[in-house]
XYZ file of C-alpha atoms in Angstrom:
370
model
C -163.825 27.600 -39.256
C -166.283 26.430 -36.589
C -166.067 26.690 -32.808
C -165.532 23.085 -31.773
C -164.803 23.300 -28.039
C -164.818 25.777 -25.159
C -162.875 24.973 -21.986
C -162.173 26.812 -18.735
C -159.371 26.634 -16.190
C -159.011 28.466 -12.867
C -155.667 29.947 -11.778
C -154.480 31.586 -8.568
C -151.150 33.421 -8.374
C -149.768 35.235 -5.301
C -148.844 38.905 -5.622
C -145.353 40.093 -4.750
C -146.889 42.750 -2.491
C -150.533 43.282 -1.389
C -152.440 45.522 -3.790
C -154.452 48.059 -1.793
C -157.040 50.569 -2.987
C -159.938 52.473 -1.445
C -162.155 49.528 -2.466
C -160.193 46.375 -1.614
C -156.963 44.596 -0.743
C -155.712 41.798 -3.010
C -152.990 39.326 -2.050
C -153.665 36.726 -4.744
C -154.657 37.090 -8.396
C -157.516 34.783 -9.343
C -158.769 34.255 -12.878
C -160.718 31.937 -15.099
C -158.933 31.188 -18.353
C -161.008 30.205 -21.373
C -159.784 28.341 -24.437
C -161.813 28.328 -27.645
C -160.786 25.621 -30.130
C -161.880 25.595 -33.759
C -162.334 22.647 -36.077
C -159.152 23.529 -37.959
C -157.031 23.397 -34.795
C -156.773 27.079 -33.867
C -156.812 27.871 -30.138
C -157.972 31.272 -28.926
C -157.516 32.364 -25.312
C -159.273 34.718 -22.929
C -159.247 35.659 -19.245
C -161.858 36.707 -16.690
C -160.750 37.810 -13.195
C -163.439 38.004 -10.475
C -163.491 41.642 -9.359
C -166.457 41.531 -6.993
C -166.435 45.183 -5.936
C -166.405 46.502 -9.511
C -167.934 43.987 -11.933
C -169.755 41.752 -9.430
C -168.289 38.626 -11.058
C -167.023 35.685 -8.984
C -164.976 32.630 -9.920
C -168.051 30.403 -9.729
C -170.346 32.761 -11.640
C -167.759 33.151 -14.404
C -167.232 29.408 -14.795
C -170.969 28.687 -14.704
C -171.810 31.368 -17.270
C -169.187 30.174 -19.735
C -169.899 26.450 -19.439
C -173.644 26.422 -18.865
C -174.884 29.504 -20.747
C -172.437 30.385 -23.507
C -170.879 27.069 -24.438
C -174.150 25.527 -25.729
C -174.860 28.698 -27.707
C -171.456 29.081 -29.337
C -170.400 25.499 -30.156
C -170.716 24.989 -33.903
C -170.785 28.685 -34.783
C -168.528 29.834 -37.647
C -165.895 32.295 -36.431
C -166.337 34.354 -39.587
C -169.927 35.100 -38.563
C -168.204 37.479 -36.217
C -170.922 40.039 -35.556
C -173.490 37.329 -34.887
C -171.179 35.782 -32.285
C -170.600 39.161 -30.643
C -174.342 39.786 -30.583
C -174.857 36.431 -28.861
C -172.155 37.174 -26.300
C -173.604 40.569 -25.397
C -177.323 39.804 -25.597
C -177.546 36.360 -23.988
C -176.800 37.680 -20.482
C -176.949 41.068 -18.822
C -173.894 42.336 -16.920
C -171.350 39.481 -16.430
C -168.859 41.695 -18.249
C -165.753 39.700 -17.323
C -167.325 36.569 -18.798
C -168.121 38.427 -22.003
C -164.607 39.874 -22.140
C -162.951 36.447 -21.848
C -165.058 34.982 -24.656
C -164.706 38.127 -26.767
C -160.905 38.112 -26.607
C -160.735 34.374 -27.335
C -162.910 34.820 -30.439
C -160.848 37.822 -31.554
C -157.707 35.723 -31.032
C -159.074 32.953 -33.271
C -160.235 35.423 -35.913
C -156.887 37.241 -36.042
C -154.999 33.958 -36.290
C -157.198 32.953 -39.207
C -156.352 36.222 -41.005
C -152.630 35.717 -40.367
C -152.198 39.002 -38.466
C -151.310 40.025 -34.919
C -154.528 41.265 -33.331
C -153.336 44.860 -32.902
C -152.564 44.996 -36.633
C -156.013 43.638 -37.499
C -157.677 46.246 -35.276
C -155.760 49.216 -36.655
C -152.046 48.820 -35.895
C -151.415 52.385 -34.736
C -148.493 51.625 -32.367
C -145.851 48.922 -32.061
C -144.980 49.545 -28.412
C -146.541 51.007 -25.263
C -145.279 52.606 -22.057
C -147.061 51.494 -18.889
C -147.289 53.182 -15.527
C -146.748 51.375 -12.217
C -149.248 51.510 -9.360
C -148.369 52.516 -5.820
C -150.836 50.906 -3.400
C -152.433 52.990 -0.667
C -150.445 52.655 2.576
C -148.789 54.986 5.062
C -147.054 57.955 3.365
C -143.523 56.751 4.125
C -144.144 53.265 2.716
C -145.755 54.702 -0.404
C -142.837 57.077 -0.907
C -140.360 54.196 -0.599
C -142.383 52.097 -3.056
C -142.552 54.985 -5.525
C -138.814 55.541 -5.326
C -138.179 51.837 -5.970
C -140.427 51.815 -9.047
C -138.580 54.825 -10.438
C -135.293 52.990 -9.862
C -136.805 50.020 -11.683
C -137.223 52.181 -14.767
C -140.790 53.492 -14.554
C -141.467 57.141 -15.388
C -145.227 57.103 -14.777
C -146.676 56.422 -11.332
C -150.327 55.756 -10.568
C -150.948 56.535 -6.902
C -153.897 55.004 -5.066
C -155.717 57.418 -2.742
C -159.270 57.812 -1.421
C -158.755 55.967 1.847
C -158.719 57.667 5.280
C -159.090 61.439 5.577
C -158.176 63.909 2.830
C -155.258 65.329 4.830
C -153.576 61.919 4.834
C -154.015 61.541 1.068
C -152.322 64.901 0.578
C -149.496 63.841 2.918
C -149.080 60.699 0.822
C -148.580 62.692 -2.373
C -146.269 65.219 -0.702
C -144.107 62.379 0.632
C -143.943 60.732 -2.788
C -143.042 63.968 -4.587
C -140.326 64.689 -2.055
C -138.863 61.227 -2.604
C -139.037 60.980 -6.411
C -138.609 64.634 -7.389
C -140.444 66.681 -9.997
C -139.710 64.692 -13.152
C -141.826 61.508 -12.860
C -145.438 61.817 -13.982
C -147.896 61.210 -11.146
C -151.539 60.340 -11.696
C -153.998 59.628 -8.867
C -156.762 57.051 -8.569
C -159.284 57.652 -5.786
C -161.424 54.612 -6.686
C -164.628 56.520 -5.799
C -163.257 57.241 -2.320
C -163.993 60.982 -2.072
C -167.155 63.034 -1.832
C -167.595 65.847 -4.331
C -166.506 68.503 -1.810
C -163.559 66.395 -0.656
C -162.428 65.856 -4.237
C -162.573 69.556 -5.132
C -160.773 70.508 -1.922
C -158.070 67.854 -2.315
C -157.376 68.590 -5.973
C -157.243 72.350 -5.435
C -154.985 71.890 -2.418
C -152.581 69.747 -4.445
C -152.666 72.321 -7.239
C -151.821 75.064 -4.719
C -148.956 72.939 -3.383
C -147.675 72.533 -6.963
C -147.569 68.746 -6.651
C -147.922 68.492 -10.448
C -150.645 65.845 -10.716
C -151.345 64.765 -14.303
C -154.893 63.501 -13.665
C -157.281 62.201 -11.024
C -159.215 59.035 -11.793
C -162.788 58.432 -10.603
C -162.748 60.741 -7.567
C -166.441 60.206 -6.683
C -169.017 57.395 -6.740
C -169.566 55.790 -10.117
C -173.249 56.729 -10.290
C -172.733 60.402 -9.386
C -172.234 61.870 -12.855
C -173.381 65.327 -11.755
C -170.808 65.192 -8.978
C -168.122 64.027 -11.400
C -168.992 66.914 -13.706
C -168.802 69.332 -10.779
C -165.305 68.111 -9.870
C -164.222 68.395 -13.520
C -165.531 71.935 -13.834
C -163.839 73.087 -10.620
C -160.414 71.540 -11.279
C -157.531 72.542 -13.494
C -156.238 68.974 -13.158
C -157.625 66.491 -15.690
C -160.412 64.227 -14.378
C -160.829 60.678 -15.666
C -163.981 58.536 -15.535
C -163.370 54.865 -14.731
C -166.068 52.950 -12.835
C -168.617 55.415 -14.254
C -168.115 53.909 -17.738
C -168.808 50.240 -18.447
C -170.704 50.444 -21.749
C -170.903 52.733 -24.751
C -174.212 53.988 -23.318
C -172.403 54.989 -20.115
C -169.707 56.677 -22.191
C -172.280 58.650 -24.162
C -173.836 59.980 -20.949
C -170.462 61.067 -19.571
C -169.421 62.623 -22.862
C -172.684 64.465 -23.503
C -172.592 65.890 -19.966
C -168.938 66.879 -20.235
C -168.526 65.063 -16.922
C -164.880 64.059 -17.436
C -161.797 65.010 -19.451
C -160.709 61.409 -20.050
C -162.159 57.883 -19.987
C -160.478 54.744 -18.689
C -161.579 51.746 -20.760
C -161.147 48.278 -19.294
C -162.081 45.141 -21.199
C -163.476 43.617 -18.009
C -165.906 46.511 -17.625
C -166.799 46.829 -21.301
C -167.283 43.119 -21.892
C -164.399 42.858 -24.316
C -162.798 44.481 -27.326
C -165.970 44.750 -29.407
C -167.658 47.144 -26.967
C -164.365 48.833 -26.028
C -163.893 49.907 -29.654
C -167.317 51.575 -29.571
C -166.471 53.452 -26.369
C -163.195 54.700 -27.815
C -164.828 55.782 -31.076
C -167.465 57.741 -29.167
C -164.814 59.398 -27.014
C -162.747 60.268 -30.081
C -165.784 61.903 -31.695
C -166.114 64.117 -28.604
C -162.397 64.922 -28.575
C -161.840 62.993 -25.337
C -158.688 60.806 -25.105
C -158.797 57.405 -23.440
C -156.627 55.293 -21.209
C -156.799 51.514 -21.270
C -156.357 49.850 -17.891
C -157.079 46.510 -16.291
C -158.095 44.664 -13.175
C -155.560 42.442 -11.401
C -155.020 40.230 -14.433
C -152.311 37.934 -15.715
C -150.439 38.491 -18.953
C -153.220 36.738 -20.870
C -155.863 39.405 -20.244
C -153.290 42.181 -20.457
C -152.105 40.943 -23.859
C -155.637 41.355 -25.221
C -156.007 44.804 -23.644
C -152.603 45.876 -24.976
C -153.426 44.734 -28.514
C -156.631 46.785 -28.386
C -154.854 49.813 -26.908
C -152.025 49.762 -29.457
C -154.451 49.707 -32.359
C -156.123 53.085 -31.724
C -154.661 56.632 -31.898
C -157.184 58.061 -29.400
C -155.842 55.777 -26.666
C -152.977 57.776 -25.211
C -152.354 56.260 -21.761
C -151.695 52.682 -20.695
C -152.053 51.041 -17.282
C -150.741 47.520 -17.767
C -148.599 46.821 -14.710
C -150.687 43.975 -13.249
C -148.570 41.057 -14.575
C -145.467 42.694 -13.084
C -147.066 42.460 -9.630
C -147.384 38.668 -9.801
C -144.888 36.121 -8.501
C -145.384 33.835 -11.486
C -146.060 34.155 -15.221
C -148.074 31.243 -16.611
C -148.220 32.527 -20.178
C -145.833 31.404 -22.904
C -146.082 34.115 -25.548
C -148.227 37.220 -25.505
C -146.794 40.705 -25.040
C -143.228 41.205 -23.793
C -142.190 43.561 -20.984
C -138.871 45.376 -20.957
C -139.030 47.495 -17.826
C -141.762 50.051 -18.469
C -142.242 49.230 -22.157
C -144.483 46.633 -23.774
C -143.672 45.060 -27.131
C -145.623 42.866 -29.544
C -144.387 39.804 -31.383
C -145.049 39.080 -35.041
C -147.121 36.053 -34.062
C -150.725 36.011 -35.200
C -153.634 36.757 -32.872
C -152.603 37.424 -29.282
C -149.405 35.421 -29.790
C -150.211 33.014 -26.935
C -148.277 29.774 -27.436
C -149.316 27.830 -24.356
C -150.363 28.165 -20.717
C -148.468 26.563 -17.868
C -150.334 25.090 -14.945
C -149.801 26.866 -11.642
C -147.348 25.023 -9.382
C -149.884 24.691 -6.552
C -152.705 23.528 -8.805
C -151.158 20.837 -10.992
C -154.149 18.588 -10.425
C -156.597 21.035 -12.069
C -157.290 20.675 -15.763
C -159.417 22.587 -18.206
C -163.085 22.054 -17.462
C -164.822 20.649 -20.518
């Protein structure tokens, strides 16, 4: 089974509500879809969103890398020479992790289809369903409390609250307002997106502990490069601390784990460069006794399907942040994972289970770029 063609297609889908963090505001989901076709007619799909403030990738850089760098290298390669293909993907360019992730998931999709298994079964098959959280964007406390209450009414039990913007006192007011609105039962986890200093993080977390706001974990409270600061926050907090932007590669994960800088690691395919590297990160974390979450950027159901298949396959992955497709006004994917409120289910279809991709209503004139 040889790789016969690689094509790309750009999509843009409006969000139902602006997505706001300490790093950015998103009103429209943009992605490059990639389709890998083999000589026996199998199509494998992948996705690469441009998340400039985290990965540095843009729509144009993604498209160029796939079509001008990787396509000439990969055309004609046998899918069953899997490790050689993965080596080419990861060694032919530095960084460009979203590009690598899109190609990685498309190759995995083809390979799993060839074996006749759903991808999560091929990778380990630990779970058959997942429970996702839902993210509350950073806004004024009253708006965030109203949003949180609505998501609970919609059937979500886990809330991921964005903080790290404005002064610490306002972040604390945000969480107090949300707790007052939703009560004590829903699980609340915070994501500061690198928005706090070390002292601010320790103060804020201790203050919320004193107020008994019952925070499950705090994600990436300080700058991604400040591992000593991250370790300091972890050591001075009873609340669990999760590394996110601090961990792109297995080398990053090893540093965090050896330092004891975090209690948890958030793995994202777009940071890791795909499933191949994500498996290494999870295995390292498991060896250190550190559980992982799998999250995402603002992605469509295509990228999330790949991330969900990876997450479901491994017992050390205990938390799931896959709400991005639910934030979009349109679903272009026929097939893939299925959402029923806060739960995600897998079909018996092979690979990622992607049947076809619809063209976006405002971009009918665009076709796959060959």
